[in-house]
Amino acid sequence: MDTPLNNLGIVKRNILRADQSAVERLSRFGVATIHEAMGRVGLMQPYMRPIYSSARMCGTAVTVLLQPGDNWMMHVAAEQIAPGDVVVAACVTENQDGFFGDLLATSFKARGARGLIIDGGVRDVKDLTEMDFPVFSRAINAKGTIKATLGSVNIPVVCAGAQVNPGDVVIADIDGVVVVPAAIAGRVADLALAREENEGAKRAMFASGVLGLDYYKMREGLEKAGLKYID
Amino acid sequence: MDTPLNNLGIVKRNILRADQSAVERLSRFGVATIHEAMGRVGLMQPYMRPIYSSARMCGTAVTVLLQPGDNWMMHVAAEQIAPGDVVVAACVTENQDGFFGDLLATSFKARGARGLIIDGGVRDVKDLTEMDFPVFSRAINAKGTIKATLGSVNIPVVCAGAQVNPGDVVIADIDGVVVVPAAIAGRVADLALAREENEGAKRAMFASGVLGLDYYKMREGLEKAGLKYID
Amino acid sequence: MDTPLNNLGIVKRNILRADQSAVERLSRFGVATIHEAMGRVGLMQPYMRPIYSSARMCGTAVTVLLQPGDNWMMHVAAEQIAPGDVVVAACVTENQDGFFGDLLATSFKARGARGLIIDGGVRDVKDLTEMDFPVFSRAINAKGTIKATLGSVNIPVVCAGAQVNPGDVVIADIDGVVVVPAAIAGRVADLALAREENEGAKRAMFASGVLGLDYYKMREGLEKAGLKYID
Amino acid sequence: MDTPLNNLGIVKRNILRADQSAVERLSRFGVATIHEAMGRVGLMQPYMRPIYSSARMCGTAVTVLLQPGDNWMMHVAAEQIAPGDVVVAACVTENQDGFFGDLLATSFKARGARGLIIDGGVRDVKDLTEMDFPVFSRAINAKGTIKATLGSVNIPVVCAGAQVNPGDVVIADIDGVVVVPAAIAGRVADLALAREENEGAKRAMFASGVLGLDYYKMREGLEKAGLKYID
Amino acid sequence: MDTPLNNLGIVKRNILRADQSAVERLSRFGVATIHEAMGRVGLMQPYMRPIYSSARMCGTAVTVLLQPGDNWMMHVAAEQIAPGDVVVAACVTENQDGFFGDLLATSFKARGARGLIIDGGVRDVKDLTEMDFPVFSRAINAKGTIKATLGSVNIPVVCAGAQVNPGDVVIADIDGVVVVPAAIAGRVADLALAREENEGAKRAMFASGVLGLDYYKMREGLEKAGLKYID
Amino acid sequence: MDTPLNNLGIVKRNILRADQSAVERLSRFGVATIHEAMGRVGLMQPYMRPIYSSARMCGTAVTVLLQPGDNWMMHVAAEQIAPGDVVVAACVTENQDGFFGDLLATSFKARGARGLIIDGGVRDVKDLTEMDFPVFSRAINAKGTIKATLGSVNIPVVCAGAQVNPGDVVIADIDGVVVVPAAIAGRVADLALAREENEGAKRAMFASGVLGLDYYKMREGLEKAGLKYID
């Protein structure tokens, strides 16, 4: 096939990364807060789990599209990593082989990567944990891969149910993984901050015994909806 | 929130549908052929299954983003359907409630819809089968839904792992569901035709006993890769 | 253990079955309609599927609690079946062995059973289909079982996520399985009828092109919720 | 609908909690021991997992029935919590959105709750861990929820396959979650104690090399069953 | 690697097929009967399902070990098929791509194959159904595969949880898939026949209303086990 | 049945264990390394997970075939354990009951077992963790089991998708579980060592910023395959 129909076999070198100050500001918030600030969208599916419980990352996406059982493109991606990036790897089909291990992690780290999000498997988890190289994946799996078929780097991908464009901000913590489109990163950071400023006061109220029913003035709405208290 | 950050609460009325002649030509091919013609991309995940085995459709996508347990947007979508469209419904979270049944199907059909692709549940399957209204879904589920929260219509969605833009061509048959971006629909139809023309001859060869090993000249490659025959 | 703590090892012979006329009236409606009439509760989980697509049943529950890989209690249950009953079998743990086949079906049928709902596996599916003995199960599985450990018959059970008491009405069709407590069977039948009477008119309206948006007067609510139409 | 058919939209204020001394005694035993003492019933399904490995709780159930993607009833439940309670949340359909986070936990804790069992998702896991507020859930998920539809509080619910009545004792540890009906809590505590007293001696025997084959006198039974030793 | 450590990259040409008369006799029985005759072992996992409900096969196994997303070895296997064989394809990792379609089926059929058992995906299901070429698979999936990496043909494989040696008898019907080791095929056929001869009489008894409780003389055993009848 | 058709009801006392020095050498390597050294085969499925994150084991297999919900054979197996063994337990059907707890672990430990691999559930996880008795299982589950039906000990089994013969070397760590046939244990250890010696140098290279693209000389192959770099 002469002309690519489908973005396979392509590496895009220049990508528009989200504004660094917005990334830095987003890095202060949790995934749940950011996802709420965006209007409750942008999450990957909850099967994406950290390989160790303190894993956490925030950075700009370098995307990879993998073929099943083949991690050739991970090596291609390594070269495209700039400091502060997070690699986001999707696969053209469901596959949980161990596409990534300690050697690639060493290479990614040397390039300045802040972590990996992969809709597939990962191995050498003990080493990755010791290196404190955060990975969120759908599986831990020792299964090795080959290097035979082209995928792509820095094209738009669907990873664990979320659309990710190169340069988007990706934030991951124990609660999950959220993707913030580059164009709205600053505004989402503002909204996240507004939410967060609110939280301290709320927490104090609730700790003192005030109920959400009263704080959020829900009683009237519940009654209108027909809620009945019985003894 | 004043300005939408996230495409929620939006209905896009004018969408650019794929060229009708390309749609018509694509409708002659199976999902496997079209997916190969595109370079082996564009498939939804295989958990998407037809509600009856002869279900089949090809049309242009009207997209819907649903909230869990809520089918309000299906009614909003109905108005946006033009003859020849296929409705593609995604959900902001995994949910397999019965978002769709015979009344909505009646309405969709009256608008000229050719079927529904839904990453959720569907019910009234007996009626839908009798109406010959094709649906591909992740579940069959009698569970009813409410009408309380906004989603969107005709925004880009991720449905069962595939990115779908309004106006894209969606083809579904017993083998699965494939999405062809509107911009390349004509070229994909050409390539599918080229593949198909090839198939008849191949089938005759294989039926006569010629092996793929010989027809595709694989023996040398296998030997080079190290394949060993033993007795 | 002398005194049963837990309902294991018990067969209750006299159960209070739902009123027969209510059962008869409920048998005219689909599962989705009945579930809506009850306020959208009472469904089993959607992994419960018919072994053939026309399988359908409505009857009063004789309940069985099975041990994993053991179908002894199915034989005990057979004796408790009265004409018009449906056997509902749960298991103390997740297990999809083939607890039921054509011989038990012959026996159940001879006793007047209208079908089986089993949160486990079933086999001899070809025979069961030819006998037109409807079964809804979580799996089809040839795996045989033993007869070694006591469960119970006609105690309350949780089957596929739904609470079932002996004597409750169980209705199953292609859309799923719903349980109607015996005490409200008549009222649910009334409500289902009311819903159904409504449907014909609605269907005609929608077939003529009237939109749900107008028929259900949703436009104002959508606007108030903030829905925006763009071009 | 004027009269509730189905327990939706109801909050029961006065519930009969299990005897406190029985709860206290049950709190000394593990889930496996209590489940055995009851005759091997009462467990929730094993997909219910603690959000941190030392999470453990024992208390009386306040039950909640949720709608998918909607945590309104959690706020209603908060008011019904008495010191020593455990909140048990079920959902009318399978849904793993993040119904619960640190603010609700703060509120629950202020009311004296000992933890949460939820057949759904939970978020703010880092905060919950730091607060040492134990949660057992089917998922960890940042996905936020709305407050739009009524469920109920303190009605009987099916949670992760187990029937739970308000006031029942719920015990959870790394091995799973078990429900002890309030009426038999004292007797189950007695039986658990009897089992436990036995264990120390057994453990010493096995540690010294005595085999279960001999200790439990299994050899004869095995031979009778036909076990054959070969070399 | 010079010497194969692991059976990869090997094609065994001469395999010892089960005695043809035993195969023929086994073909008269259902999977459940054969599995019982063997002592309740030899089944594949129940996720293996026929692509059409009348699919059925009995033949001697030609085994294939596939790499994920790669169907090269299916072509190699075609040459090893003798009339009466069934191809049994396993994969080195979980993968449900569409390894097999109508062209390979044409080729397999020309060689005399009776069907395919594949722990992976299959496509062109409409064509396969029209050809009446039976396939049991873990998925239906249009996803295409490549031809790049060696697996093996006619080595022992684990397929869907069952050990299969080349030459073993494989029987599949709507109830599942069972593997009979070549060495015991004749004896298993004898035992299956003995079971089957028994069934007609039993069925007549049960149809006449005799209970299994009496026919199998279970009442005493149940009483001894402690079963209690209450009213 | 006089002569066993199927290996059920058998205990093999004398098994040929892999050479101890090979076992010792294999114990120095991780699962991923050993699996690669074998040519990327021999792994169990990745749903097998350690009950605590530092769990690790290497030893010779004593195999057990269990019946669902029945752990009788675990007691029979205990007697066959020699110091340095690992027990590998499979089940004749999918079942995740808690077949194993602290008392059996005490017994296994007293016999010199190094751990347990079980395609089922395990309980008393807190105790097992404190004893540092490593277990890899498909589930953690408090569900108790009975002792009623024969399985076997030291016959070949399929455990989590891998064929295991008694005496094979089984290595498990955070990345998964791998089985090395006894006959090739020494050679696999040699190959694993060769791989490992290589790794230190590679890691240093990658840490210094050298790319895999250059180190493995992939650029030419990628170009030949058609990879295109765009800006």
mmCIF file of N, CA, C and O in Angstrom, chain C residues 1 3-6 8 36-41 43 45-47 65 67 92 94 119 138 158 161-163 184 187-188 191, chain D residues 1 3-6 8 36-41 43 45-47 65 67 92 94 119 138 158 161-163 184 187-188 191:
data_model
loop_
_atom_site.group_PDB
_atom_site.id
_atom_site.type_symbol
_atom_site.label_atom_id
_atom_site.label_comp_id
_atom_site.label_asym_id
_atom_site.label_seq_id
_atom_site.Cartn_x
_atom_site.Cartn_y
_atom_site.Cartn_z
ATOM 1 N N MET C 1 -23.406 -30.559 63.485
ATOM 2 C CA MET C 1 -24.214 -29.455 63.983
ATOM 3 C C MET C 1 -25.678 -29.907 64.127
ATOM 4 O O MET C 1 -26.295 -30.317 63.154
ATOM 5 N N THR C 3 -28.659 -28.183 65.336
ATOM 6 C CA THR C 3 -29.691 -27.271 64.841
ATOM 7 C C THR C 3 -29.186 -26.482 63.645
ATOM 8 O O THR C 3 -28.110 -25.910 63.718
ATOM 9 N N PRO C 4 -29.937 -26.468 62.597
ATOM 10 C CA PRO C 4 -29.473 -25.723 61.435
ATOM 11 C C PRO C 4 -29.368 -24.241 61.732
ATOM 12 O O PRO C 4 -30.319 -23.614 62.199
ATOM 13 N N LEU C 5 -28.215 -23.706 61.504
ATOM 14 C CA LEU C 5 -27.954 -22.278 61.660
ATOM 15 C C LEU C 5 -28.305 -21.538 60.392
ATOM 16 O O LEU C 5 -28.388 -20.325 60.370
ATOM 17 N N ASN C 6 -28.409 -22.266 59.331
ATOM 18 C CA ASN C 6 -28.182 -21.626 58.051
ATOM 19 C C ASN C 6 -29.038 -22.142 56.911
ATOM 20 O O ASN C 6 -28.726 -21.902 55.766
ATOM 21 N N LEU C 8 -29.178 -24.921 55.590
ATOM 22 C CA LEU C 8 -28.648 -26.006 54.771
ATOM 23 C C LEU C 8 -29.241 -27.325 55.232
ATOM 24 O O LEU C 8 -29.440 -27.553 56.421
ATOM 25 N N GLU C 36 -40.395 -2.966 34.518
ATOM 26 C CA GLU C 36 -40.760 -1.545 34.589
ATOM 27 C C GLU C 36 -41.967 -1.348 35.512
ATOM 28 O O GLU C 36 -42.007 -0.410 36.307
ATOM 29 N N ALA C 37 -42.924 -2.251 35.406
ATOM 30 C CA ALA C 37 -44.133 -2.125 36.223
ATOM 31 C C ALA C 37 -43.801 -2.198 37.717
ATOM 32 O O ALA C 37 -44.487 -1.600 38.546
ATOM 33 N N MET C 38 -42.723 -2.917 38.042
ATOM 34 C CA MET C 38 -42.311 -3.033 39.448
ATOM 35 C C MET C 38 -41.450 -1.862 39.907
ATOM 36 O O MET C 38 -41.000 -1.834 41.047
ATOM 37 N N GLY C 39 -41.148 -0.944 39.019
ATOM 38 C CA GLY C 39 -40.318 0.196 39.410
ATOM 39 C C GLY C 39 -38.857 -0.042 39.104
ATOM 40 O O GLY C 39 -37.980 0.552 39.729
ATOM 41 N N ARG C 40 -38.594 -0.897 38.133
ATOM 42 C CA ARG C 40 -37.227 -1.159 37.658
ATOM 43 C C ARG C 40 -36.371 -1.902 38.669
ATOM 44 O O ARG C 40 -35.203 -1.580 38.873
ATOM 45 N N VAL C 41 -36.966 -2.897 39.292
ATOM 46 C CA VAL C 41 -36.183 -3.790 40.161
ATOM 47 C C VAL C 41 -36.563 -5.234 39.838
ATOM 48 O O VAL C 41 -37.440 -5.491 39.008
ATOM 49 N N LEU C 43 -34.690 -7.789 38.535
ATOM 50 C CA LEU C 43 -34.035 -8.530 37.454
ATOM 51 C C LEU C 43 -32.847 -9.362 37.944
ATOM 52 O O LEU C 43 -32.104 -8.925 38.816
ATOM 53 N N GLN C 45 -29.098 -10.859 36.856
ATOM 54 C CA GLN C 45 -28.043 -10.265 36.043
ATOM 55 C C GLN C 45 -28.115 -10.762 34.594
ATOM 56 O O GLN C 45 -28.556 -11.879 34.337
ATOM 57 N N PRO C 46 -27.648 -9.910 33.665
ATOM 58 C CA PRO C 46 -27.856 -10.244 32.248
ATOM 59 C C PRO C 46 -26.983 -11.379 31.725
ATOM 60 O O PRO C 46 -27.127 -11.747 30.563
ATOM 61 N N TYR C 47 -26.103 -11.946 32.553
ATOM 62 C CA TYR C 47 -25.370 -13.117 32.062
ATOM 63 C C TYR C 47 -26.273 -14.350 32.002
ATOM 64 O O TYR C 47 -25.882 -15.372 31.424
ATOM 65 N N LEU C 65 -30.831 -24.713 46.510
ATOM 66 C CA LEU C 65 -29.482 -24.213 46.782
ATOM 67 C C LEU C 65 -28.514 -25.378 46.587
ATOM 68 O O LEU C 65 -28.585 -26.393 47.287
ATOM 69 N N GLN C 67 -24.572 -27.158 45.970
ATOM 70 C CA GLN C 67 -23.146 -27.111 46.289
ATOM 71 C C GLN C 67 -22.376 -27.195 44.960
ATOM 72 O O GLN C 67 -22.869 -27.786 43.998
ATOM 73 N N VAL C 92 -23.938 -22.188 46.258
ATOM 74 C CA VAL C 92 -23.277 -21.499 47.370
ATOM 75 C C VAL C 92 -21.999 -20.802 46.945
ATOM 76 O O VAL C 92 -21.421 -20.031 47.723
ATOM 77 N N GLU C 94 -19.630 -19.545 43.071
ATOM 78 C CA GLU C 94 -19.699 -19.488 41.604
ATOM 79 C C GLU C 94 -19.246 -20.800 41.010
ATOM 80 O O GLU C 94 -18.133 -21.251 41.267
ATOM 81 N N ASP C 119 -28.227 -20.610 38.087
ATOM 82 C CA ASP C 119 -27.003 -19.813 38.126
ATOM 83 C C ASP C 119 -25.822 -20.780 38.111
ATOM 84 O O ASP C 119 -25.023 -20.846 39.054
ATOM 85 N N ARG C 138 -26.185 -19.592 33.322
ATOM 86 C CA ARG C 138 -25.001 -18.755 33.123
ATOM 87 C C ARG C 138 -24.017 -19.405 32.168
ATOM 88 O O ARG C 138 -23.067 -18.753 31.726
ATOM 89 N N VAL C 158 -30.382 -16.409 46.709
ATOM 90 C CA VAL C 158 -29.956 -15.338 45.807
ATOM 91 C C VAL C 158 -29.493 -16.016 44.528
ATOM 92 O O VAL C 158 -28.545 -16.792 44.543
ATOM 93 N N GLY C 161 -27.908 -12.632 41.416
ATOM 94 C CA GLY C 161 -28.070 -11.286 41.958
ATOM 95 C C GLY C 161 -29.475 -10.930 42.403
ATOM 96 O O GLY C 161 -29.688 -9.838 42.921
ATOM 97 N N ALA C 162 -30.449 -11.826 42.209
ATOM 98 C CA ALA C 162 -31.819 -11.518 42.622
ATOM 99 C C ALA C 162 -32.238 -12.416 43.781
ATOM 100 O O ALA C 162 -31.966 -13.613 43.785
ATOM 101 N N GLN C 163 -32.925 -11.815 44.728
ATOM 102 C CA GLN C 163 -33.504 -12.578 45.838
ATOM 103 C C GLN C 163 -34.741 -13.307 45.320
ATOM 104 O O GLN C 163 -35.610 -12.690 44.686
ATOM 105 N N ILE C 184 -47.165 -9.392 45.681
ATOM 106 C CA ILE C 184 -47.552 -8.261 44.834
ATOM 107 C C ILE C 184 -47.823 -8.683 43.396
ATOM 108 O O ILE C 184 -47.968 -7.835 42.506
ATOM 109 N N ARG C 187 -50.890 -7.057 41.712
ATOM 110 C CA ARG C 187 -50.730 -5.629 41.439
ATOM 111 C C ARG C 187 -49.733 -5.377 40.312
ATOM 112 O O ARG C 187 -49.928 -4.476 39.488
ATOM 113 N N VAL C 188 -48.690 -6.160 40.265
ATOM 114 C CA VAL C 188 -47.727 -5.984 39.179
ATOM 115 C C VAL C 188 -48.382 -6.319 37.842
ATOM 116 O O VAL C 188 -48.157 -5.632 36.835
ATOM 117 N N LEU C 191 -50.364 -3.341 36.769
ATOM 118 C CA LEU C 191 -49.514 -2.252 36.293
ATOM 119 C C LEU C 191 -48.898 -2.582 34.938
ATOM 120 O O LEU C 191 -48.734 -1.703 34.091
ATOM 121 N N MET D 1 -46.171 6.551 40.547
ATOM 122 C CA MET D 1 -46.698 5.425 41.312
ATOM 123 C C MET D 1 -46.947 5.848 42.766
ATOM 124 O O MET D 1 -46.018 6.309 43.436
ATOM 125 N N THR D 3 -48.249 4.076 45.703
ATOM 126 C CA THR D 3 -47.768 3.173 46.760
ATOM 127 C C THR D 3 -46.533 2.415 46.292
ATOM 128 O O THR D 3 -46.548 1.834 45.223
ATOM 129 N N PRO D 4 -45.509 2.424 47.092
ATOM 130 C CA PRO D 4 -44.304 1.707 46.678
ATOM 131 C C PRO D 4 -44.563 0.206 46.570
ATOM 132 O O PRO D 4 -45.034 -0.434 47.498
ATOM 133 N N LEU D 5 -44.251 -0.321 45.423
ATOM 134 C CA LEU D 5 -44.375 -1.754 45.166
ATOM 135 C C LEU D 5 -43.112 -2.476 45.585
ATOM 136 O O LEU D 5 -43.080 -3.685 45.661
ATOM 137 N N ASN D 6 -42.059 -1.746 45.743
ATOM 138 C CA ASN D 6 -40.759 -2.342 45.564
ATOM 139 C C ASN D 6 -39.677 -1.830 46.474
ATOM 140 O O ASN D 6 -38.503 -2.037 46.212
ATOM 141 N N LEU D 8 -38.421 0.993 46.754
ATOM 142 C CA LEU D 8 -37.618 2.124 46.279
ATOM 143 C C LEU D 8 -38.147 3.405 46.893
ATOM 144 O O LEU D 8 -39.345 3.579 47.049
ATOM 145 N N GLU D 36 -17.169 -20.657 58.194
ATOM 146 C CA GLU D 36 -17.209 -22.085 58.509
ATOM 147 C C GLU D 36 -18.180 -22.355 59.661
ATOM 148 O O GLU D 36 -18.948 -23.319 59.633
ATOM 149 N N ALA D 37 -18.126 -21.480 60.658
ATOM 150 C CA ALA D 37 -18.989 -21.665 61.822
ATOM 151 C C ALA D 37 -20.470 -21.630 61.429
ATOM 152 O O ALA D 37 -21.310 -22.274 62.050
ATOM 153 N N MET D 38 -20.775 -20.892 60.369
ATOM 154 C CA MET D 38 -22.158 -20.803 59.890
ATOM 155 C C MET D 38 -22.537 -21.961 58.978
ATOM 156 O O MET D 38 -23.661 -21.999 58.469
ATOM 157 N N GLY D 39 -21.623 -22.837 58.696
ATOM 158 C CA GLY D 39 -21.939 -23.954 57.809
ATOM 159 C C GLY D 39 -21.574 -23.669 56.363
ATOM 160 O O GLY D 39 -22.161 -24.246 55.447
ATOM 161 N N ARG D 40 -20.623 -22.785 56.179
ATOM 162 C CA ARG D 40 -20.111 -22.456 54.830
ATOM 163 C C ARG D 40 -21.105 -21.711 53.956
ATOM 164 O O ARG D 40 -21.235 -22.010 52.765
ATOM 165 N N VAL D 41 -21.794 -20.780 54.557
ATOM 166 C CA VAL D 41 -22.656 -19.892 53.764
ATOM 167 C C VAL D 41 -22.397 -18.453 54.193
ATOM 168 O O VAL D 41 -21.629 -18.204 55.115
ATOM 169 N N LEU D 43 -21.096 -15.793 52.448
ATOM 170 C CA LEU D 43 -20.008 -15.001 51.874
ATOM 171 C C LEU D 43 -20.475 -14.154 50.692
ATOM 172 O O LEU D 43 -21.289 -14.593 49.887
ATOM 173 N N GLN D 45 -19.273 -12.490 47.038
ATOM 174 C CA GLN D 45 -18.401 -13.034 45.993
ATOM 175 C C GLN D 45 -16.982 -12.493 46.158
ATOM 176 O O GLN D 45 -16.770 -11.386 46.641
ATOM 177 N N PRO D 46 -16.002 -13.298 45.704
ATOM 178 C CA PRO D 46 -14.609 -12.928 45.982
ATOM 179 C C PRO D 46 -14.087 -11.751 45.173
ATOM 180 O O PRO D 46 -12.939 -11.355 45.374
ATOM 181 N N TYR D 47 -14.906 -11.167 44.283
ATOM 182 C CA TYR D 47 -14.410 -9.961 43.602
ATOM 183 C C TYR D 47 -14.426 -8.763 44.537
ATOM 184 O O TYR D 47 -13.878 -7.704 44.198
ATOM 185 N N LEU D 65 -29.411 1.007 48.783
ATOM 186 C CA LEU D 65 -29.611 0.539 47.413
ATOM 187 C C LEU D 65 -29.412 1.729 46.483
ATOM 188 O O LEU D 65 -30.150 2.720 46.554
ATOM 189 N N GLN D 67 -28.687 3.662 42.628
ATOM 190 C CA GLN D 67 -28.938 3.644 41.186
ATOM 191 C C GLN D 67 -27.592 3.793 40.471
ATOM 192 O O GLN D 67 -26.672 4.395 41.020
ATOM 193 N N VAL D 92 -28.788 -1.300 41.842
ATOM 194 C CA VAL D 92 -29.847 -1.997 41.111
ATOM 195 C C VAL D 92 -29.357 -2.647 39.826
ATOM 196 O O VAL D 92 -30.080 -3.422 39.192
ATOM 197 N N GLU D 94 -25.353 -3.707 37.567
ATOM 198 C CA GLU D 94 -23.901 -3.723 37.712
ATOM 199 C C GLU D 94 -23.330 -2.372 37.315
ATOM 200 O O GLU D 94 -23.539 -1.898 36.210
ATOM 201 N N ASP D 119 -20.781 -2.749 46.413
ATOM 202 C CA ASP D 119 -20.735 -3.512 45.165
ATOM 203 C C ASP D 119 -20.708 -2.512 44.008
ATOM 204 O O ASP D 119 -21.619 -2.455 43.173
ATOM 205 N N ARG D 138 -15.893 -3.570 44.546
ATOM 206 C CA ARG D 138 -15.618 -4.348 43.345
ATOM 207 C C ARG D 138 -14.646 -3.643 42.419
ATOM 208 O O ARG D 138 -14.153 -4.234 41.461
ATOM 209 N N VAL D 158 -29.346 -7.294 48.068
ATOM 210 C CA VAL D 158 -28.386 -8.319 47.647
ATOM 211 C C VAL D 158 -27.115 -7.595 47.256
ATOM 212 O O VAL D 158 -27.114 -6.795 46.318
ATOM 213 N N GLY D 161 -23.827 -10.820 45.727
ATOM 214 C CA GLY D 161 -24.326 -12.186 45.819
ATOM 215 C C GLY D 161 -24.825 -12.605 47.186
ATOM 216 O O GLY D 161 -25.328 -13.712 47.335
ATOM 217 N N ALA D 162 -24.697 -11.737 48.191
ATOM 218 C CA ALA D 162 -25.167 -12.091 49.541
ATOM 219 C C ALA D 162 -26.371 -11.245 49.933
ATOM 220 O O ALA D 162 -26.397 -10.036 49.685
ATOM 221 N N GLN D 163 -27.325 -11.891 50.556
ATOM 222 C CA GLN D 163 -28.480 -11.178 51.107
ATOM 223 C C GLN D 163 -28.040 -10.478 52.390
ATOM 224 O O GLN D 163 -27.433 -11.107 53.264
ATOM 225 N N ILE D 184 -28.767 -14.784 64.637
ATOM 226 C CA ILE D 184 -27.907 -15.903 65.034
ATOM 227 C C ILE D 184 -26.502 -15.449 65.380
ATOM 228 O O ILE D 184 -25.585 -16.272 65.521
ATOM 229 N N ARG D 187 -24.903 -17.118 68.484
ATOM 230 C CA ARG D 187 -24.576 -18.534 68.284
ATOM 231 C C ARG D 187 -23.403 -18.722 67.328
ATOM 232 O O ARG D 187 -22.571 -19.608 67.537
ATOM 233 N N VAL D 188 -23.341 -17.892 66.322
ATOM 234 C CA VAL D 188 -22.203 -18.013 65.401
ATOM 235 C C VAL D 188 -20.908 -17.653 66.120
ATOM 236 O O VAL D 188 -19.871 -18.303 65.929
ATOM 237 N N LEU D 191 -19.843 -20.670 68.053
ATOM 238 C CA LEU D 191 -19.289 -21.719 67.194
ATOM 239 C C LEU D 191 -17.923 -21.325 66.645
ATOM 240 O O LEU D 191 -17.035 -22.178 66.492
#
